[in-house]
């Protein structure tokens, strides 16, 4: 039993697409054949199906490191061998605009969780082959330039007394910020599993202004749709 996903290991295919939003699992299922709804417990929705004739699983992991880590540990326990996260992220580079797509080669571990798993010196890196597949599928599908590089994974989304680390890592060349990639990369590496990520940019996160954050726009939806298709192509290449 995979207790928090509330399903069994035989329901997890080798190839898994993960995303934060359970609603996005339904959207991705529109591109997949022979869809089977497997489980839906808490924020974790699991479906199976086929893409390019190959069996794949799509799972949602919710927002943030702790809940996502539970998902990643359980899908790997279930037998996942290749995992691609399809997500949204804020831009940390003024050349990268809303509706653009970023592919992660590595993630900065400001997630607040992975230091409870292994020392901070251990890197959060994406699998080279899966990342190369993503870049190549992106070049075939998207009509604009796709950037790849280092992204930032944070634990806190809204700031309080402490400032977010967004501007600091923007200066260091990080392309975008989100909340789960470093967790995926660390857990996958610890288990010898391949993982990578592709991100639709939903706003500018330099000098982050929480009051003007609005990810619900057509150009963001379009980028999420394109990144979902790119991920499905990349994982079945
Ligand atoms: O990873 C981030 C988090 O899951 C991106 O979107 C959510 C917050 O808006």
mmCIF file of C-alpha atoms and ligand atoms in Angstrom:
data_model
loop_
_atom_site.group_PDB
_atom_site.id
_atom_site.type_symbol
_atom_site.label_atom_id
_atom_site.label_comp_id
_atom_site.label_asym_id
_atom_site.label_seq_id
_atom_site.Cartn_x
_atom_site.Cartn_y
_atom_site.Cartn_z
ATOM 1 C CA UNK A 1 0.000 0.000 0.000
ATOM 2 C CA UNK A 2 1.071 3.584 -0.705
ATOM 3 C CA UNK A 3 -0.845 5.027 2.240
ATOM 4 C CA UNK A 4 -0.979 8.727 1.426
ATOM 5 C CA UNK A 5 -1.560 8.345 -2.329
ATOM 6 C CA UNK A 6 -4.106 5.673 -1.249
ATOM 7 C CA UNK A 7 -3.248 3.224 -3.989
ATOM 8 C CA UNK A 8 -0.976 0.239 -4.535
ATOM 9 C CA UNK A 9 2.500 0.026 -6.147
ATOM 10 C CA UNK A 10 1.181 -1.926 -9.160
ATOM 11 C CA UNK A 11 -0.771 1.208 -10.174
ATOM 12 C CA UNK A 12 2.382 3.343 -10.575
ATOM 13 C CA UNK A 13 3.996 3.092 -14.017
ATOM 14 C CA UNK A 14 7.744 3.505 -14.669
ATOM 15 C CA UNK A 15 7.080 6.861 -16.373
ATOM 16 C CA UNK A 16 5.357 9.481 -14.209
ATOM 17 C CA UNK A 17 4.340 13.091 -14.849
ATOM 18 C CA UNK A 18 3.814 15.075 -11.642
ATOM 19 C CA UNK A 19 2.127 18.464 -11.249
ATOM 20 C CA UNK A 20 0.934 20.535 -8.290
ATOM 21 C CA UNK A 21 -2.719 20.974 -9.127
ATOM 22 C CA UNK A 22 -5.145 18.003 -9.187
ATOM 23 C CA UNK A 23 -7.147 19.975 -11.776
ATOM 24 C CA UNK A 24 -4.116 19.885 -14.052
ATOM 25 C CA UNK A 25 -4.114 16.084 -13.878
ATOM 26 C CA UNK A 26 -7.540 16.225 -15.570
ATOM 27 C CA UNK A 27 -6.234 18.679 -18.171
ATOM 28 C CA UNK A 28 -3.225 16.443 -18.939
ATOM 29 C CA UNK A 29 -5.560 13.417 -19.154
ATOM 30 C CA UNK A 30 -7.155 15.032 -22.249
ATOM 31 C CA UNK A 31 -3.903 14.353 -24.165
ATOM 32 C CA UNK A 32 -3.682 10.720 -23.017
ATOM 33 C CA UNK A 33 -5.330 7.529 -24.332
ATOM 34 C CA UNK A 34 -7.036 4.797 -22.266
ATOM 35 C CA UNK A 35 -7.346 6.998 -19.164
ATOM 36 C CA UNK A 36 -8.010 5.150 -15.899
ATOM 37 C CA UNK A 37 -8.746 7.111 -12.725
ATOM 38 C CA UNK A 38 -6.747 5.345 -10.029
ATOM 39 C CA UNK A 39 -7.060 7.315 -6.779
ATOM 40 C CA UNK A 40 -7.846 10.737 -5.334
ATOM 41 C CA UNK A 41 -6.849 11.273 -1.705
ATOM 42 C CA UNK A 42 -6.149 14.741 -0.221
ATOM 43 C CA UNK A 43 -4.295 16.744 -2.935
ATOM 44 C CA UNK A 44 -3.023 13.582 -4.626
ATOM 45 C CA UNK A 45 -4.909 12.606 -7.783
ATOM 46 C CA UNK A 46 -3.530 9.600 -9.692
ATOM 47 C CA UNK A 47 -4.469 8.591 -13.227
ATOM 48 C CA UNK A 48 -2.998 6.082 -15.650
ATOM 49 C CA UNK A 49 -3.081 6.047 -19.423
ATOM 50 C CA UNK A 50 -1.030 5.793 -22.573
ATOM 51 C CA UNK A 51 0.908 8.372 -24.572
ATOM 52 C CA UNK A 52 2.742 7.448 -27.779
ATOM 53 C CA UNK A 53 1.641 3.888 -26.952
ATOM 54 C CA UNK A 54 3.564 3.864 -23.649
ATOM 55 C CA UNK A 55 2.080 3.451 -20.171
ATOM 56 C CA UNK A 56 2.312 6.574 -18.038
ATOM 57 C CA UNK A 57 1.017 7.749 -14.674
ATOM 58 C CA UNK A 58 0.052 11.347 -13.891
ATOM 59 C CA UNK A 59 -0.049 12.426 -10.226
ATOM 60 C CA UNK A 60 -0.670 15.734 -8.436
ATOM 61 C CA UNK A 61 1.528 16.626 -5.456
ATOM 62 C CA UNK A 62 -0.068 19.834 -4.115
ATOM 63 C CA UNK A 63 1.745 23.057 -3.181
ATOM 64 C CA UNK A 64 5.017 22.993 -1.290
ATOM 65 C CA UNK A 65 7.885 20.770 -0.270
ATOM 66 C CA UNK A 66 6.486 18.624 2.552
ATOM 67 C CA UNK A 67 3.356 17.407 0.758
ATOM 68 C CA UNK A 68 5.216 16.955 -2.518
ATOM 69 C CA UNK A 69 7.961 14.912 -0.809
ATOM 70 C CA UNK A 70 5.341 12.432 0.386
ATOM 71 C CA UNK A 71 4.137 12.039 -3.197
ATOM 72 C CA UNK A 72 7.648 11.642 -4.637
ATOM 73 C CA UNK A 73 8.659 9.053 -1.997
ATOM 74 C CA UNK A 74 5.489 7.023 -2.585
ATOM 75 C CA UNK A 75 5.626 7.029 -6.406
ATOM 76 C CA UNK A 76 9.269 5.904 -6.222
ATOM 77 C CA UNK A 77 8.261 3.204 -3.707
ATOM 78 C CA UNK A 78 5.625 2.260 -6.280
ATOM 79 C CA UNK A 79 8.308 1.770 -8.934
ATOM 80 C CA UNK A 80 8.591 5.097 -10.801
ATOM 81 C CA UNK A 81 11.849 5.233 -12.777
ATOM 82 C CA UNK A 82 11.455 8.494 -14.728
ATOM 83 C CA UNK A 83 9.624 11.522 -13.358
ATOM 84 C CA UNK A 84 8.969 14.917 -14.957
ATOM 85 C CA UNK A 85 7.418 17.765 -12.993
ATOM 86 C CA UNK A 86 5.185 20.075 -15.032
ATOM 87 C CA UNK A 87 4.748 23.217 -13.000
ATOM 88 C CA UNK A 88 4.354 26.953 -12.832
ATOM 89 C CA UNK A 89 7.106 29.304 -11.688
ATOM 90 C CA UNK A 90 7.796 33.005 -11.317
ATOM 91 C CA UNK A 91 10.485 34.599 -13.480
ATOM 92 C CA UNK A 92 13.758 35.670 -11.856
ATOM 93 C CA UNK A 93 15.160 37.012 -15.135
ATOM 94 C CA UNK A 94 13.597 40.053 -16.788
ATOM 95 C CA UNK A 95 14.202 38.508 -20.228
ATOM 96 C CA UNK A 96 11.852 35.638 -19.251
ATOM 97 C CA UNK A 97 8.235 36.809 -19.450
ATOM 98 C CA UNK A 98 4.769 35.546 -18.502
ATOM 99 C CA UNK A 99 3.774 32.664 -20.739
ATOM 100 C CA UNK A 100 7.404 31.628 -21.442
ATOM 101 C CA UNK A 101 8.671 28.153 -20.585
ATOM 102 C CA UNK A 102 11.746 27.262 -18.493
ATOM 103 C CA UNK A 103 13.400 23.834 -18.202
ATOM 104 C CA UNK A 104 15.361 23.107 -15.002
ATOM 105 C CA UNK A 105 18.861 21.645 -15.064
ATOM 106 C CA UNK A 106 19.241 21.991 -11.283
ATOM 107 C CA UNK A 107 17.452 23.635 -8.361
ATOM 108 C CA UNK A 108 18.695 25.704 -5.416
ATOM 109 C CA UNK A 109 17.666 23.966 -2.176
ATOM 110 C CA UNK A 110 15.814 26.707 -0.277
ATOM 111 C CA UNK A 111 12.859 24.302 0.053
ATOM 112 C CA UNK A 112 13.091 23.996 3.860
ATOM 113 C CA UNK A 113 12.620 20.219 3.733
ATOM 114 C CA UNK A 114 15.471 18.425 2.001
ATOM 115 C CA UNK A 115 18.034 19.335 4.680
ATOM 116 C CA UNK A 116 16.024 16.944 6.880
ATOM 117 C CA UNK A 117 16.854 14.200 4.341
ATOM 118 C CA UNK A 118 20.527 14.858 3.502
ATOM 119 C CA UNK A 119 23.135 17.579 4.095
ATOM 120 C CA UNK A 120 22.779 20.786 2.080
ATOM 121 C CA UNK A 121 26.067 20.110 0.244
ATOM 122 C CA UNK A 122 24.286 17.372 -1.752
ATOM 123 C CA UNK A 123 23.143 18.905 -5.062
ATOM 124 C CA UNK A 124 19.593 18.971 -6.442
ATOM 125 C CA UNK A 125 20.274 18.134 -10.085
ATOM 126 C CA UNK A 126 17.970 17.018 -12.869
ATOM 127 C CA UNK A 127 18.699 13.889 -14.896
ATOM 128 C CA UNK A 128 20.741 14.828 -17.967
ATOM 129 C CA UNK A 129 18.949 12.539 -20.460
ATOM 130 C CA UNK A 130 15.422 13.534 -19.392
ATOM 131 C CA UNK A 131 16.416 17.207 -19.455
ATOM 132 C CA UNK A 132 17.902 16.802 -22.928
ATOM 133 C CA UNK A 133 14.657 15.098 -24.031
ATOM 134 C CA UNK A 134 12.659 18.038 -22.654
ATOM 135 C CA UNK A 135 14.821 20.578 -24.506
ATOM 136 C CA UNK A 136 14.546 18.631 -27.733
ATOM 137 C CA UNK A 137 10.739 18.141 -27.445
ATOM 138 C CA UNK A 138 10.385 21.832 -26.562
ATOM 139 C CA UNK A 139 12.292 22.899 -29.662
ATOM 140 C CA UNK A 140 9.906 20.799 -31.786
ATOM 141 C CA UNK A 141 6.684 22.027 -30.143
ATOM 142 C CA UNK A 142 6.995 25.542 -28.746
ATOM 143 C CA UNK A 143 7.169 28.449 -31.145
ATOM 144 C CA UNK A 144 9.358 30.576 -28.879
ATOM 145 C CA UNK A 145 12.772 30.298 -27.359
ATOM 146 C CA UNK A 146 12.886 28.020 -24.305
ATOM 147 C CA UNK A 147 15.462 28.723 -21.580
ATOM 148 C CA UNK A 148 17.118 26.022 -19.498
ATOM 149 C CA UNK A 149 19.280 26.453 -16.404
ATOM 150 C CA UNK A 150 19.254 26.688 -12.624
ATOM 151 C CA UNK A 151 15.970 27.439 -10.858
ATOM 152 C CA UNK A 152 15.200 28.287 -7.228
ATOM 153 C CA UNK A 153 12.962 26.149 -4.993
ATOM 154 C CA UNK A 154 11.602 27.960 -1.906
ATOM 155 C CA UNK A 155 9.598 26.895 1.148
ATOM 156 C CA UNK A 156 7.711 30.163 1.719
ATOM 157 C CA UNK A 157 5.606 31.653 -1.056
ATOM 158 C CA UNK A 158 4.301 34.805 0.696
ATOM 159 C CA UNK A 159 6.891 36.853 2.630
ATOM 160 C CA UNK A 160 6.519 38.018 6.248
ATOM 161 C CA UNK A 161 9.293 39.604 8.361
ATOM 162 C CA UNK A 162 12.052 37.794 6.450
ATOM 163 C CA UNK A 163 12.556 38.691 2.785
ATOM 164 C CA UNK A 164 12.152 36.006 0.135
ATOM 165 C CA UNK A 165 15.496 34.896 -1.395
ATOM 166 C CA UNK A 166 14.221 35.618 -4.934
ATOM 167 C CA UNK A 167 16.263 38.759 -5.659
ATOM 168 C CA UNK A 168 19.453 37.275 -4.199
ATOM 169 C CA UNK A 169 19.344 34.212 -6.470
ATOM 170 C CA UNK A 170 18.150 36.267 -9.427
ATOM 171 C CA UNK A 171 21.443 38.158 -9.168
ATOM 172 C CA UNK A 172 23.201 34.769 -9.160
ATOM 173 C CA UNK A 173 21.543 33.857 -12.464
ATOM 174 C CA UNK A 174 18.642 31.641 -11.347
ATOM 175 C CA UNK A 175 15.956 31.706 -14.048
ATOM 176 C CA UNK A 176 12.744 31.109 -12.093
ATOM 177 C CA UNK A 177 11.323 30.263 -8.652
ATOM 178 C CA UNK A 178 8.873 27.562 -7.601
ATOM 179 C CA UNK A 179 8.328 25.282 -4.596
ATOM 180 C CA UNK A 180 8.939 21.582 -5.356
ATOM 181 C CA UNK A 181 11.698 20.883 -7.923
ATOM 182 C CA UNK A 182 14.680 20.586 -5.542
ATOM 183 C CA UNK A 183 12.661 18.155 -3.444
ATOM 184 C CA UNK A 184 11.974 15.990 -6.491
ATOM 185 C CA UNK A 185 15.608 16.086 -7.664
ATOM 186 C CA UNK A 186 17.094 15.202 -4.252
ATOM 187 C CA UNK A 187 14.653 12.360 -3.529
ATOM 188 C CA UNK A 188 14.971 10.981 -7.087
ATOM 189 C CA UNK A 189 18.803 11.068 -6.962
ATOM 190 C CA UNK A 190 18.861 9.338 -3.574
ATOM 191 C CA UNK A 191 16.879 6.477 -5.153
ATOM 192 C CA UNK A 192 18.719 6.356 -8.513
ATOM 193 C CA UNK A 193 15.594 7.589 -10.318
ATOM 194 C CA UNK A 194 15.696 10.071 -13.234
ATOM 195 C CA UNK A 195 13.818 13.362 -12.762
ATOM 196 C CA UNK A 196 13.524 16.719 -14.489
ATOM 197 C CA UNK A 197 11.127 19.647 -14.687
ATOM 198 C CA UNK A 198 9.452 22.084 -17.070
ATOM 199 C CA UNK A 199 7.780 25.297 -15.940
ATOM 200 C CA UNK A 200 5.247 27.751 -17.330
ATOM 201 C CA UNK A 201 6.098 31.277 -16.185
ATOM 202 C CA UNK A 202 3.113 32.848 -14.397
ATOM 203 C CA UNK A 203 4.545 36.214 -13.302
ATOM 204 C CA UNK A 204 7.657 38.154 -12.365
ATOM 205 C CA UNK A 205 9.055 37.136 -8.968
ATOM 206 C CA UNK A 206 11.853 39.710 -8.718
ATOM 207 C CA UNK A 207 10.676 42.291 -6.123
ATOM 208 C CA UNK A 208 7.720 39.901 -5.699
ATOM 209 C CA UNK A 209 4.446 41.780 -5.256
ATOM 210 C CA UNK A 210 1.982 39.335 -3.689
ATOM 211 C CA UNK A 211 -0.970 41.680 -4.334
ATOM 212 C CA UNK A 212 -0.532 41.639 -8.091
ATOM 213 C CA UNK A 213 0.159 37.872 -8.444
ATOM 214 C CA UNK A 214 -2.419 36.404 -10.837
ATOM 215 C CA UNK A 215 -1.590 33.066 -12.481
ATOM 216 C CA UNK A 216 -5.102 32.716 -13.979
ATOM 217 C CA UNK A 217 -4.467 34.164 -17.426
ATOM 218 C CA UNK A 218 -4.779 32.767 -20.957
ATOM 219 C CA UNK A 219 -1.081 33.051 -21.792
ATOM 220 C CA UNK A 220 -0.185 31.088 -18.645
ATOM 221 C CA UNK A 221 -2.793 28.408 -19.496
ATOM 222 C CA UNK A 222 -1.311 28.159 -22.984
ATOM 223 C CA UNK A 223 2.225 27.737 -21.572
ATOM 224 C CA UNK A 224 0.969 25.064 -19.122
ATOM 225 C CA UNK A 225 -0.699 23.218 -22.012
ATOM 226 C CA UNK A 226 2.479 23.389 -24.123
ATOM 227 C CA UNK A 227 4.702 22.293 -21.243
ATOM 228 C CA UNK A 228 2.380 19.340 -20.517
ATOM 229 C CA UNK A 229 2.658 18.147 -24.120
ATOM 230 C CA UNK A 230 6.437 18.704 -24.131
ATOM 231 C CA UNK A 231 6.715 16.637 -20.913
ATOM 232 C CA UNK A 232 4.594 13.809 -22.357
ATOM 233 C CA UNK A 233 6.732 13.751 -25.505
ATOM 234 C CA UNK A 234 9.992 13.914 -23.525
ATOM 235 C CA UNK A 235 9.098 11.062 -21.183
ATOM 236 C CA UNK A 236 8.114 8.805 -24.087
ATOM 237 C CA UNK A 237 11.053 9.674 -26.406
HETATM 238 O O1 LIG B 1 5.673 25.514 -7.252
HETATM 239 C C1 LIG B 1 4.819 26.574 -6.991
HETATM 240 C C2 LIG B 1 3.637 26.227 -6.157
HETATM 241 O O2 LIG B 1 3.289 24.859 -6.278
HETATM 242 C C3 LIG B 1 4.277 27.140 -8.255
HETATM 243 O O3 LIG B 1 2.900 27.292 -8.077
HETATM 244 C C4 LIG B 1 2.549 27.045 -6.721
HETATM 245 C C5 LIG B 1 2.344 28.343 -6.009
HETATM 246 O O4 LIG B 1 1.657 29.230 -6.814
#
